[in-house]
Amino acid sequence: MFDHMKLLRCFSFTASRDWLFRQSFANAGLRSVTTDLSHGNSIASTAMHCWIPKSPNRSKPNLLLLHGFGANAMWQYGEHLRAFTGRFNVYVPDLLFFGLSSTSEQNRTESFQALCLMRLMEAHGVHRMSIVGISYGGFVGYSLAAQFPEKVEKLVLCCAGVCLEEKDMEDGLFKVPNLEEATGILIPQTPEKLKELIRFSFVKPMKGVPSFFLWDFIDVMCTEFVEEKRDLIKSILKDRRLSDLPRIKQKSLVIWGEEDQIFPLELGYRLKRHIGENAEIVVIKKAGHAVNLEKSKEFLKHLKSFLIDSL
């Protein structure tokens, strides 16, 4: 029987690509730092990793880039990073239970993620920032804007189903029938589940990818903190009601893939209505949930227009 794990230990395409991203981030003027948030506050045994500027320029505005589930933050923002490092001090953290960030705290809410992020930013001397949040990162970004309105200038929410409600699952808004099925796809542990995630995320998904490469990706990206990540997803949906969601006042850009099968476009329009006149929505055609990767140039164009052109 073919031992894919033995082959993975000899060569990993995913680990090699991850190394290239690390070099790219370093060449863009960032350095990798892990910060202990446990000392001098009430957060129990919490450490967060972040790519931060090697030499921050305090005359520049700050930009926080928040990733979603799937590949790590470097993969999700690697194509866009250099468009912003010249105009911003750019910070790219690993959210809790991703990459090198973790906590012994049992709280799995996005509000706790946001609290830890704010303490991380303060530890790096950042007290005001704009935020881009992709998918789950958008949930955390929205919570940051709601909890710390004086510290968040602008907010970009990309395919972030912040306005979903627990009853949406029962009402059939989503392609998956239940939460267990959703977590199995979003945190894939087999090539079959990873193929499902790819099909759900892209309008034109890659086909014919060998199982070796899929196992390799799972081994590098999806095998750590599996139960904790499942709890993060469950926390998003549990008792969630739109009436409980605070309204934010920051100028906001909502970006959505027209054919998003994970968070349907209806949630994008719902989010625009909830924020109100301070939000604009951009719908990118022929794109799914991974719009930042599938329509990278168009995605970047809208980010730059919103974040840079008004500076």
PDB file of C-alpha atoms in Angstrom:
ATOM      1  CA  MET A   1       0.000   0.000   0.000  1.00  0.00           C
ATOM      2  CA  PHE A   2       1.270   3.463  -0.950  1.00  0.00           C
ATOM      3  CA  ASP A   3       2.511   5.415   2.075  1.00  0.00           C
ATOM      4  CA  HIS A   4       1.790   9.047   1.214  1.00  0.00           C
ATOM      5  CA  MET A   5       3.042  10.254   4.611  1.00  0.00           C
ATOM      6  CA  LYS A   6       6.468   8.741   3.957  1.00  0.00           C
ATOM      7  CA  LEU A   7       6.670  10.601   0.680  1.00  0.00           C
ATOM      8  CA  LEU A   8       5.495  13.825   2.342  1.00  0.00           C
ATOM      9  CA  ARG A   9       8.363  13.642   4.787  1.00  0.00           C
ATOM     10  CA  CYS A  10      10.790  13.468   1.838  1.00  0.00           C
ATOM     11  CA  PHE A  11       9.340  16.441  -0.047  1.00  0.00           C
ATOM     12  CA  SER A  12       6.496  18.828   0.654  1.00  0.00           C
ATOM     13  CA  PHE A  13       5.294  21.160  -2.089  1.00  0.00           C
ATOM     14  CA  THR A  14       3.141  23.028   0.445  1.00  0.00           C
ATOM     15  CA  ALA A  15       6.014  23.517   2.903  1.00  0.00           C
ATOM     16  CA  SER A  16       8.259  24.669   0.047  1.00  0.00           C
ATOM     17  CA  ARG A  17       5.704  27.196  -1.126  1.00  0.00           C
ATOM     18  CA  ASP A  18       5.247  28.319   2.463  1.00  0.00           C
ATOM     19  CA  TRP A  19       9.007  28.922   2.682  1.00  0.00           C
ATOM     20  CA  LEU A  20       8.857  31.031  -0.481  1.00  0.00           C
ATOM     21  CA  PHE A  21       6.068  33.129   1.020  1.00  0.00           C
ATOM     22  CA  ARG A  22       8.177  33.657   4.135  1.00  0.00           C
ATOM     23  CA  GLN A  23      11.021  34.927   1.995  1.00  0.00           C
ATOM     24  CA  SER A  24       8.610  37.172   0.110  1.00  0.00           C
ATOM     25  CA  PHE A  25       7.242  38.673   3.331  1.00  0.00           C
ATOM     26  CA  ALA A  26      10.766  39.245   4.643  1.00  0.00           C
ATOM     27  CA  ASN A  27      11.814  40.864   1.352  1.00  0.00           C
ATOM     28  CA  ALA A  28       8.783  43.157   1.605  1.00  0.00           C
ATOM     29  CA  GLY A  29      10.185  44.597   4.835  1.00  0.00           C
ATOM     30  CA  LEU A  30       8.347  42.467   7.414  1.00  0.00           C
ATOM     31  CA  ARG A  31       9.661  40.255  10.189  1.00  0.00           C
ATOM     32  CA  SER A  32       8.104  37.343  12.043  1.00  0.00           C
ATOM     33  CA  VAL A  33       7.420  37.949  15.756  1.00  0.00           C
ATOM     34  CA  THR A  34       5.510  35.967  18.392  1.00  0.00           C
ATOM     35  CA  THR A  35       4.236  38.016  21.332  1.00  0.00           C
ATOM     36  CA  ASP A  36       3.290  36.660  24.753  1.00  0.00           C
ATOM     37  CA  LEU A  37       0.046  38.352  25.817  1.00  0.00           C
ATOM     38  CA  SER A  38      -0.173  36.545  29.141  1.00  0.00           C
ATOM     39  CA  HIS A  39       1.862  38.921  31.298  1.00  0.00           C
ATOM     40  CA  GLY A  40       0.245  41.776  33.155  1.00  0.00           C
ATOM     41  CA  ASN A  41      -3.331  41.117  32.026  1.00  0.00           C
ATOM     42  CA  SER A  42      -6.184  38.681  32.414  1.00  0.00           C
ATOM     43  CA  ILE A  43      -5.560  36.671  29.229  1.00  0.00           C
ATOM     44  CA  ALA A  44      -4.426  33.198  30.260  1.00  0.00           C
ATOM     45  CA  SER A  45      -1.379  31.751  28.469  1.00  0.00           C
ATOM     46  CA  THR A  46      -1.916  33.430  25.110  1.00  0.00           C
ATOM     47  CA  ALA A  47       0.667  33.982  22.385  1.00  0.00           C
ATOM     48  CA  MET A  48       0.071  35.533  18.965  1.00  0.00           C
ATOM     49  CA  HIS A  49       2.325  35.471  15.948  1.00  0.00           C
ATOM     50  CA  CYS A  50       2.406  38.404  13.547  1.00  0.00           C
ATOM     51  CA  TRP A  51       4.356  39.677  10.581  1.00  0.00           C
ATOM     52  CA  ILE A  52       5.262  43.256  11.521  1.00  0.00           C
ATOM     53  CA  PRO A  53       7.310  46.013   9.830  1.00  0.00           C
ATOM     54  CA  LYS A  54      11.065  45.712  10.410  1.00  0.00           C
ATOM     55  CA  SER A  55      11.234  49.494  10.679  1.00  0.00           C
ATOM     56  CA  PRO A  56       7.752  50.991  11.256  1.00  0.00           C
ATOM     57  CA  ASN A  57       7.305  54.554  10.036  1.00  0.00           C
ATOM     58  CA  ARG A  58       5.056  56.335  12.523  1.00  0.00           C
ATOM     59  CA  SER A  59       4.114  58.926   9.894  1.00  0.00           C
ATOM     60  CA  LYS A  60       2.409  56.185   7.873  1.00  0.00           C
ATOM     61  CA  PRO A  61      -1.071  54.835   8.627  1.00  0.00           C
ATOM     62  CA  ASN A  62      -1.348  51.242   9.863  1.00  0.00           C
ATOM     63  CA  LEU A  63      -3.039  48.371   8.024  1.00  0.00           C
ATOM     64  CA  LEU A  64      -4.077  45.073   9.646  1.00  0.00           C
ATOM     65  CA  LEU A  65      -4.703  42.110   7.306  1.00  0.00           C
ATOM     66  CA  LEU A  66      -6.824  39.304   8.799  1.00  0.00           C
ATOM     67  CA  HIS A  67      -7.027  35.851   7.224  1.00  0.00           C
ATOM     68  CA  GLY A  68      -9.833  33.315   7.080  1.00  0.00           C
ATOM     69  CA  PHE A  69      -9.905  29.509   7.264  1.00  0.00           C
ATOM     70  CA  GLY A  70      -7.940  27.401   4.787  1.00  0.00           C
ATOM     71  CA  ALA A  71      -4.375  28.321   3.866  1.00  0.00           C
ATOM     72  CA  ASN A  72      -2.473  30.565   6.250  1.00  0.00           C
ATOM     73  CA  ALA A  73      -2.291  34.354   6.133  1.00  0.00           C
ATOM     74  CA  MET A  74       0.783  34.412   3.893  1.00  0.00           C
ATOM     75  CA  TRP A  75      -1.012  32.430   1.206  1.00  0.00           C
ATOM     76  CA  GLN A  76      -4.139  34.590   1.454  1.00  0.00           C
ATOM     77  CA  TYR A  77      -2.347  37.954   1.237  1.00  0.00           C
ATOM     78  CA  GLY A  78       0.927  37.076  -0.503  1.00  0.00           C
ATOM     79  CA  GLU A  79      -0.172  38.421  -3.887  1.00  0.00           C
ATOM     80  CA  HIS A  80      -1.362  41.733  -2.429  1.00  0.00           C
ATOM     81  CA  LEU A  81       1.212  42.563   0.229  1.00  0.00           C
ATOM     82  CA  ARG A  82       3.597  44.734  -1.798  1.00  0.00           C
ATOM     83  CA  ALA A  83       0.740  46.949  -2.985  1.00  0.00           C
ATOM     84  CA  PHE A  84       0.448  48.273   0.579  1.00  0.00           C
ATOM     85  CA  THR A  85       3.868  48.132   2.255  1.00  0.00           C
ATOM     86  CA  GLY A  86       4.938  51.371   0.581  1.00  0.00           C
ATOM     87  CA  ARG A  87       1.962  53.334   1.927  1.00  0.00           C
ATOM     88  CA  PHE A  88       1.205  51.580   5.238  1.00  0.00           C
ATOM     89  CA  ASN A  89       2.822  49.905   8.186  1.00  0.00           C
ATOM     90  CA  VAL A  90       1.394  46.456   7.410  1.00  0.00           C
ATOM     91  CA  TYR A  91       0.637  43.855  10.103  1.00  0.00           C
ATOM     92  CA  VAL A  92      -0.359  40.288   9.208  1.00  0.00           C
ATOM     93  CA  PRO A  93      -1.188  38.175  12.286  1.00  0.00           C
ATOM     94  CA  ASP A  94      -2.073  34.529  12.755  1.00  0.00           C
ATOM     95  CA  LEU A  95      -5.441  34.425  14.499  1.00  0.00           C
ATOM     96  CA  LEU A  96      -5.695  32.172  17.544  1.00  0.00           C
ATOM     97  CA  PHE A  97      -5.341  28.461  16.660  1.00  0.00           C
ATOM     98  CA  PHE A  98      -3.828  29.275  13.288  1.00  0.00           C
ATOM     99  CA  GLY A  99      -0.131  29.198  12.528  1.00  0.00           C
ATOM    100  CA  LEU A 100       1.882  30.009  15.647  1.00  0.00           C
ATOM    101  CA  SER A 101      -0.933  31.606  17.678  1.00  0.00           C
ATOM    102  CA  SER A 102      -2.693  29.807  20.524  1.00  0.00           C
ATOM    103  CA  THR A 103      -4.304  30.257  23.921  1.00  0.00           C
ATOM    104  CA  SER A 104      -5.259  28.148  26.936  1.00  0.00           C
ATOM    105  CA  GLU A 105      -8.377  30.307  27.342  1.00  0.00           C
ATOM    106  CA  GLN A 106     -11.631  28.462  26.551  1.00  0.00           C
ATOM    107  CA  ASN A 107     -13.340  31.442  24.930  1.00  0.00           C
ATOM    108  CA  ARG A 108     -13.807  30.770  21.192  1.00  0.00           C
ATOM    109  CA  THR A 109     -15.764  33.889  20.179  1.00  0.00           C
ATOM    110  CA  GLU A 110     -14.642  36.380  17.565  1.00  0.00           C
ATOM    111  CA  SER A 111     -14.908  39.070  20.258  1.00  0.00           C
ATOM    112  CA  PHE A 112     -12.143  37.325  22.229  1.00  0.00           C
ATOM    113  CA  GLN A 113     -10.040  37.042  19.084  1.00  0.00           C
ATOM    114  CA  ALA A 114     -10.544  40.784  18.589  1.00  0.00           C
ATOM    115  CA  LEU A 115      -9.582  41.584  22.179  1.00  0.00           C
ATOM    116  CA  CYS A 116      -6.357  39.604  21.835  1.00  0.00           C
ATOM    117  CA  LEU A 117      -5.585  41.286  18.523  1.00  0.00           C
ATOM    118  CA  MET A 118      -6.014  44.731  20.014  1.00  0.00           C
ATOM    119  CA  ARG A 119      -3.624  43.853  22.824  1.00  0.00           C
ATOM    120  CA  LEU A 120      -1.200  42.523  20.230  1.00  0.00           C
ATOM    121  CA  MET A 121      -1.380  45.765  18.242  1.00  0.00           C
ATOM    122  CA  GLU A 122      -0.910  47.842  21.387  1.00  0.00           C
ATOM    123  CA  ALA A 123       2.134  45.729  22.262  1.00  0.00           C
ATOM    124  CA  HIS A 124       3.587  46.798  18.909  1.00  0.00           C
ATOM    125  CA  GLY A 125       2.745  50.458  19.518  1.00  0.00           C
ATOM    126  CA  VAL A 126      -0.228  50.539  17.134  1.00  0.00           C
ATOM    127  CA  HIS A 127      -3.235  52.480  18.425  1.00  0.00           C
ATOM    128  CA  ARG A 128      -5.122  53.282  15.223  1.00  0.00           C
ATOM    129  CA  MET A 129      -5.504  51.212  12.067  1.00  0.00           C
ATOM    130  CA  SER A 130      -7.540  50.213   9.039  1.00  0.00           C
ATOM    131  CA  ILE A 131      -8.495  46.548   8.666  1.00  0.00           C
ATOM    132  CA  VAL A 132      -9.035  44.066   5.843  1.00  0.00           C
ATOM    133  CA  GLY A 133     -10.777  40.853   6.916  1.00  0.00           C
ATOM    134  CA  ILE A 134     -11.313  37.860   4.638  1.00  0.00           C
ATOM    135  CA  SER A 135     -14.142  35.480   5.619  1.00  0.00           C
ATOM    136  CA  TYR A 136     -13.571  34.536   9.306  1.00  0.00           C
ATOM    137  CA  GLY A 137     -11.079  37.396   9.491  1.00  0.00           C
ATOM    138  CA  GLY A 138     -13.986  39.691   8.645  1.00  0.00           C
ATOM    139  CA  PHE A 139     -15.907  38.462  11.686  1.00  0.00           C
ATOM    140  CA  VAL A 140     -12.918  39.364  13.856  1.00  0.00           C
ATOM    141  CA  GLY A 141     -12.391  42.675  12.056  1.00  0.00           C
ATOM    142  CA  TYR A 142     -16.028  43.652  12.543  1.00  0.00           C
ATOM    143  CA  SER A 143     -15.751  42.857  16.247  1.00  0.00           C
ATOM    144  CA  LEU A 144     -12.625  45.007  16.489  1.00  0.00           C
ATOM    145  CA  ALA A 145     -14.474  47.910  14.881  1.00  0.00           C
ATOM    146  CA  ALA A 146     -17.442  47.458  17.230  1.00  0.00           C
ATOM    147  CA  GLN A 147     -15.403  47.070  20.433  1.00  0.00           C
ATOM    148  CA  PHE A 148     -12.776  49.722  19.659  1.00  0.00           C
ATOM    149  CA  PRO A 149     -14.455  52.280  17.391  1.00  0.00           C
ATOM    150  CA  GLU A 150     -11.889  54.990  18.131  1.00  0.00           C
ATOM    151  CA  LYS A 151      -9.032  52.726  17.004  1.00  0.00           C
ATOM    152  CA  VAL A 152     -10.396  51.502  13.662  1.00  0.00           C
ATOM    153  CA  GLU A 153     -10.444  53.961  10.757  1.00  0.00           C
ATOM    154  CA  LYS A 154     -11.658  51.946   7.761  1.00  0.00           C
ATOM    155  CA  LEU A 155     -12.885  48.397   7.416  1.00  0.00           C
ATOM    156  CA  VAL A 156     -12.934  46.038   4.431  1.00  0.00           C
ATOM    157  CA  LEU A 157     -15.080  42.905   4.823  1.00  0.00           C
ATOM    158  CA  CYS A 158     -14.526  40.279   2.138  1.00  0.00           C
ATOM    159  CA  CYS A 159     -17.079  37.457   1.905  1.00  0.00           C
ATOM    160  CA  ALA A 160     -17.564  37.692   5.676  1.00  0.00           C
ATOM    161  CA  GLY A 161     -20.978  36.376   6.714  1.00  0.00           C
ATOM    162  CA  VAL A 162     -21.114  38.601   9.776  1.00  0.00           C
ATOM    163  CA  CYS A 163     -24.866  39.073   9.415  1.00  0.00           C
ATOM    164  CA  LEU A 164     -25.779  35.397   9.338  1.00  0.00           C
ATOM    165  CA  GLU A 165     -28.208  34.040  11.916  1.00  0.00           C
ATOM    166  CA  GLU A 166     -28.438  30.620  13.520  1.00  0.00           C
ATOM    167  CA  LYS A 167     -31.796  30.055  11.824  1.00  0.00           C
ATOM    168  CA  ASP A 168     -30.237  30.553   8.375  1.00  0.00           C
ATOM    169  CA  MET A 169     -28.891  27.002   8.543  1.00  0.00           C
ATOM    170  CA  GLU A 170     -32.355  25.623   9.277  1.00  0.00           C
ATOM    171  CA  ASP A 171     -33.883  27.829   6.570  1.00  0.00           C
ATOM    172  CA  GLY A 172     -31.614  26.339   3.918  1.00  0.00           C
ATOM    173  CA  LEU A 173     -29.559  29.442   3.089  1.00  0.00           C
ATOM    174  CA  PHE A 174     -26.358  27.406   2.910  1.00  0.00           C
ATOM    175  CA  LYS A 175     -25.364  24.582   0.559  1.00  0.00           C
ATOM    176  CA  VAL A 176     -24.483  22.304   3.483  1.00  0.00           C
ATOM    177  CA  PRO A 177     -27.287  20.761   5.560  1.00  0.00           C
ATOM    178  CA  ASN A 178     -25.775  21.160   9.032  1.00  0.00           C
ATOM    179  CA  LEU A 179     -22.897  22.524  11.082  1.00  0.00           C
ATOM    180  CA  GLU A 180     -21.021  19.206  11.250  1.00  0.00           C
ATOM    181  CA  GLU A 181     -20.882  19.016   7.482  1.00  0.00           C
ATOM    182  CA  ALA A 182     -19.680  22.635   7.320  1.00  0.00           C
ATOM    183  CA  THR A 183     -16.837  22.082   9.781  1.00  0.00           C
ATOM    184  CA  GLY A 184     -15.780  18.914   7.946  1.00  0.00           C
ATOM    185  CA  ILE A 185     -15.367  20.917   4.747  1.00  0.00           C
ATOM    186  CA  LEU A 186     -13.799  24.054   6.244  1.00  0.00           C
ATOM    187  CA  ILE A 187     -11.250  22.013   8.219  1.00  0.00           C
ATOM    188  CA  PRO A 188     -10.627  19.181   5.733  1.00  0.00           C
ATOM    189  CA  GLN A 189      -8.927  16.046   6.991  1.00  0.00           C
ATOM    190  CA  THR A 190      -9.138  13.967   3.801  1.00  0.00           C
ATOM    191  CA  PRO A 191      -8.509  14.716   0.110  1.00  0.00           C
ATOM    192  CA  GLU A 192     -12.226  14.261  -0.564  1.00  0.00           C
ATOM    193  CA  LYS A 193     -13.160  16.998   1.916  1.00  0.00           C
ATOM    194  CA  LEU A 194     -10.432  19.284   0.580  1.00  0.00           C
ATOM    195  CA  LYS A 195     -11.799  18.789  -2.938  1.00  0.00           C
ATOM    196  CA  GLU A 196     -15.226  19.811  -1.603  1.00  0.00           C
ATOM    197  CA  LEU A 197     -13.718  22.948  -0.045  1.00  0.00           C
ATOM    198  CA  ILE A 198     -12.077  23.837  -3.360  1.00  0.00           C
ATOM    199  CA  ARG A 199     -15.369  23.297  -5.226  1.00  0.00           C
ATOM    200  CA  PHE A 200     -17.230  25.483  -2.727  1.00  0.00           C
ATOM    201  CA  SER A 201     -14.584  28.226  -2.826  1.00  0.00           C
ATOM    202  CA  PHE A 202     -13.948  28.682  -6.564  1.00  0.00           C
ATOM    203  CA  VAL A 203     -16.222  29.174  -9.561  1.00  0.00           C
ATOM    204  CA  LYS A 204     -13.627  27.396 -11.675  1.00  0.00           C
ATOM    205  CA  PRO A 205     -11.899  24.999  -9.261  1.00  0.00           C
ATOM    206  CA  MET A 206      -8.708  23.175 -10.132  1.00  0.00           C
ATOM    207  CA  LYS A 207      -9.384  19.680 -11.397  1.00  0.00           C
ATOM    208  CA  GLY A 208      -7.275  16.580 -11.472  1.00  0.00           C
ATOM    209  CA  VAL A 209      -5.089  17.524  -8.505  1.00  0.00           C
ATOM    210  CA  PRO A 210      -3.258  14.348  -7.374  1.00  0.00           C
ATOM    211  CA  SER A 211      -4.159  13.038  -3.939  1.00  0.00           C
ATOM    212  CA  PHE A 212      -0.482  13.352  -2.982  1.00  0.00           C
ATOM    213  CA  PHE A 213      -0.679  17.147  -3.220  1.00  0.00           C
ATOM    214  CA  LEU A 214      -3.976  17.244  -1.339  1.00  0.00           C
ATOM    215  CA  TRP A 215      -2.581  15.097   1.493  1.00  0.00           C
ATOM    216  CA  ASP A 216       0.484  17.339   1.529  1.00  0.00           C
ATOM    217  CA  PHE A 217      -1.632  20.488   1.946  1.00  0.00           C
ATOM    218  CA  ILE A 218      -3.696  18.865   4.701  1.00  0.00           C
ATOM    219  CA  ASP A 219      -0.581  17.677   6.513  1.00  0.00           C
ATOM    220  CA  VAL A 220       0.984  21.168   6.535  1.00  0.00           C
ATOM    221  CA  MET A 221      -2.093  23.384   6.905  1.00  0.00           C
ATOM    222  CA  CYS A 222      -4.972  21.476   8.478  1.00  0.00           C
ATOM    223  CA  THR A 223      -3.795  19.063  11.166  1.00  0.00           C
ATOM    224  CA  GLU A 224      -3.111  21.376  14.119  1.00  0.00           C
ATOM    225  CA  PHE A 225      -5.770  22.678  16.552  1.00  0.00           C
ATOM    226  CA  VAL A 226      -8.514  20.817  14.667  1.00  0.00           C
ATOM    227  CA  GLU A 227     -10.971  20.676  17.586  1.00  0.00           C
ATOM    228  CA  GLU A 228     -10.284  24.289  18.536  1.00  0.00           C
ATOM    229  CA  LYS A 229     -10.985  25.434  14.977  1.00  0.00           C
ATOM    230  CA  ARG A 230     -14.219  23.455  14.960  1.00  0.00           C
ATOM    231  CA  ASP A 231     -15.188  25.273  18.144  1.00  0.00           C
ATOM    232  CA  LEU A 232     -14.450  28.622  16.466  1.00  0.00           C
ATOM    233  CA  ILE A 233     -16.930  27.767  13.703  1.00  0.00           C
ATOM    234  CA  LYS A 234     -19.556  26.549  16.169  1.00  0.00           C
ATOM    235  CA  SER A 235     -19.158  29.746  18.185  1.00  0.00           C
ATOM    236  CA  ILE A 236     -19.888  31.862  15.102  1.00  0.00           C
ATOM    237  CA  LEU A 237     -23.310  30.295  14.620  1.00  0.00           C
ATOM    238  CA  LYS A 238     -24.429  29.587  18.190  1.00  0.00           C
ATOM    239  CA  ASP A 239     -27.442  31.771  19.163  1.00  0.00           C
ATOM    240  CA  ARG A 240     -26.462  34.299  16.473  1.00  0.00           C
ATOM    241  CA  ARG A 241     -29.131  36.895  15.711  1.00  0.00           C
ATOM    242  CA  LEU A 242     -28.860  39.961  13.519  1.00  0.00           C
ATOM    243  CA  SER A 243     -30.687  42.011  16.137  1.00  0.00           C
ATOM    244  CA  ASP A 244     -27.772  41.419  18.544  1.00  0.00           C
ATOM    245  CA  LEU A 245     -25.098  42.581  16.097  1.00  0.00           C
ATOM    246  CA  PRO A 246     -23.873  46.102  16.921  1.00  0.00           C
ATOM    247  CA  ARG A 247     -23.874  48.655  14.122  1.00  0.00           C
ATOM    248  CA  ILE A 248     -20.482  50.087  13.312  1.00  0.00           C
ATOM    249  CA  LYS A 249     -19.880  53.650  12.146  1.00  0.00           C
ATOM    250  CA  GLN A 250     -16.561  53.308  10.330  1.00  0.00           C
ATOM    251  CA  LYS A 251     -16.443  53.787   6.582  1.00  0.00           C
ATOM    252  CA  SER A 252     -16.676  50.225   5.257  1.00  0.00           C
ATOM    253  CA  LEU A 253     -16.231  48.367   1.995  1.00  0.00           C
ATOM    254  CA  VAL A 254     -18.033  45.044   1.520  1.00  0.00           C
ATOM    255  CA  ILE A 255     -16.534  42.829  -1.219  1.00  0.00           C
ATOM    256  CA  TRP A 256     -18.282  39.646  -2.327  1.00  0.00           C
ATOM    257  CA  GLY A 257     -17.923  37.000  -4.980  1.00  0.00           C
ATOM    258  CA  GLU A 258     -21.165  36.875  -6.933  1.00  0.00           C
ATOM    259  CA  GLU A 259     -21.218  33.068  -6.817  1.00  0.00           C
ATOM    260  CA  ASP A 260     -20.037  32.539  -3.228  1.00  0.00           C
ATOM    261  CA  GLN A 261     -21.289  29.122  -2.089  1.00  0.00           C
ATOM    262  CA  ILE A 262     -20.001  29.339   1.488  1.00  0.00           C
ATOM    263  CA  PHE A 263     -21.517  32.695   2.455  1.00  0.00           C
ATOM    264  CA  PRO A 264     -24.157  33.454  -0.209  1.00  0.00           C
ATOM    265  CA  LEU A 265     -24.341  36.950  -1.690  1.00  0.00           C
ATOM    266  CA  GLU A 266     -27.557  37.638   0.242  1.00  0.00           C
ATOM    267  CA  LEU A 267     -25.366  37.941   3.348  1.00  0.00           C
ATOM    268  CA  GLY A 268     -23.315  40.627   1.631  1.00  0.00           C
ATOM    269  CA  TYR A 269     -26.403  42.712   0.896  1.00  0.00           C
ATOM    270  CA  ARG A 270     -27.650  42.045   4.424  1.00  0.00           C
ATOM    271  CA  LEU A 271     -24.347  43.370   5.796  1.00  0.00           C
ATOM    272  CA  LYS A 272     -24.518  46.487   3.616  1.00  0.00           C
ATOM    273  CA  ARG A 273     -28.037  47.215   4.877  1.00  0.00           C
ATOM    274  CA  HIS A 274     -27.013  46.619   8.494  1.00  0.00           C
ATOM    275  CA  ILE A 275     -24.077  49.021   8.406  1.00  0.00           C
ATOM    276  CA  GLY A 276     -26.072  51.537   6.415  1.00  0.00           C
ATOM    277  CA  GLU A 277     -24.856  54.646   4.617  1.00  0.00           C
ATOM    278  CA  ASN A 278     -21.247  54.229   5.768  1.00  0.00           C
ATOM    279  CA  ALA A 279     -20.883  51.040   3.709  1.00  0.00           C
ATOM    280  CA  GLU A 280     -20.535  50.402   0.010  1.00  0.00           C
ATOM    281  CA  ILE A 281     -20.695  46.975  -1.610  1.00  0.00           C
ATOM    282  CA  VAL A 282     -18.750  45.644  -4.575  1.00  0.00           C
ATOM    283  CA  VAL A 283     -19.860  42.382  -6.177  1.00  0.00           C
ATOM    284  CA  ILE A 284     -17.212  40.679  -8.293  1.00  0.00           C
ATOM    285  CA  LYS A 285     -18.635  38.596 -11.122  1.00  0.00           C
ATOM    286  CA  LYS A 286     -17.531  35.043 -11.909  1.00  0.00           C
ATOM    287  CA  ALA A 287     -15.975  34.724  -8.477  1.00  0.00           C
ATOM    288  CA  GLY A 288     -16.710  32.533  -5.479  1.00  0.00           C
ATOM    289  CA  HIS A 289     -15.770  32.669  -1.805  1.00  0.00           C
ATOM    290  CA  ALA A 290     -12.036  32.777  -2.553  1.00  0.00           C
ATOM    291  CA  VAL A 291     -12.451  36.005  -4.502  1.00  0.00           C
ATOM    292  CA  ASN A 292      -9.118  37.309  -3.213  1.00  0.00           C
ATOM    293  CA  LEU A 293      -7.394  34.441  -5.048  1.00  0.00           C
ATOM    294  CA  GLU A 294      -9.762  33.804  -7.948  1.00  0.00           C
ATOM    295  CA  LYS A 295     -10.032  37.455  -9.014  1.00  0.00           C
ATOM    296  CA  SER A 296      -6.879  38.744  -7.390  1.00  0.00           C
ATOM    297  CA  LYS A 297      -6.317  41.786  -9.630  1.00  0.00           C
ATOM    298  CA  GLU A 298      -9.920  42.999  -9.369  1.00  0.00           C
ATOM    299  CA  PHE A 299      -9.916  42.406  -5.618  1.00  0.00           C
ATOM    300  CA  LEU A 300      -6.716  44.424  -5.254  1.00  0.00           C
ATOM    301  CA  LYS A 301      -8.068  47.233  -7.431  1.00  0.00           C
ATOM    302  CA  HIS A 302     -11.008  47.760  -5.081  1.00  0.00           C
ATOM    303  CA  LEU A 303      -8.799  47.542  -1.973  1.00  0.00           C
ATOM    304  CA  LYS A 304      -6.444  50.189  -3.323  1.00  0.00           C
ATOM    305  CA  SER A 305      -9.279  52.463  -4.385  1.00  0.00           C
ATOM    306  CA  PHE A 306     -10.843  52.314  -0.920  1.00  0.00           C
ATOM    307  CA  LEU A 307      -7.720  52.323   1.248  1.00  0.00           C
ATOM    308  CA  ILE A 308      -5.149  54.327  -0.712  1.00  0.00           C
ATOM    309  CA  ASP A 309      -6.850  56.733  -3.111  1.00  0.00           C
ATOM    310  CA  SER A 310      -8.388  58.710  -0.242  1.00  0.00           C
ATOM    311  CA  LEU A 311      -5.089  59.127   1.656  1.00  0.00           C
TER     312      LEU A 311
END
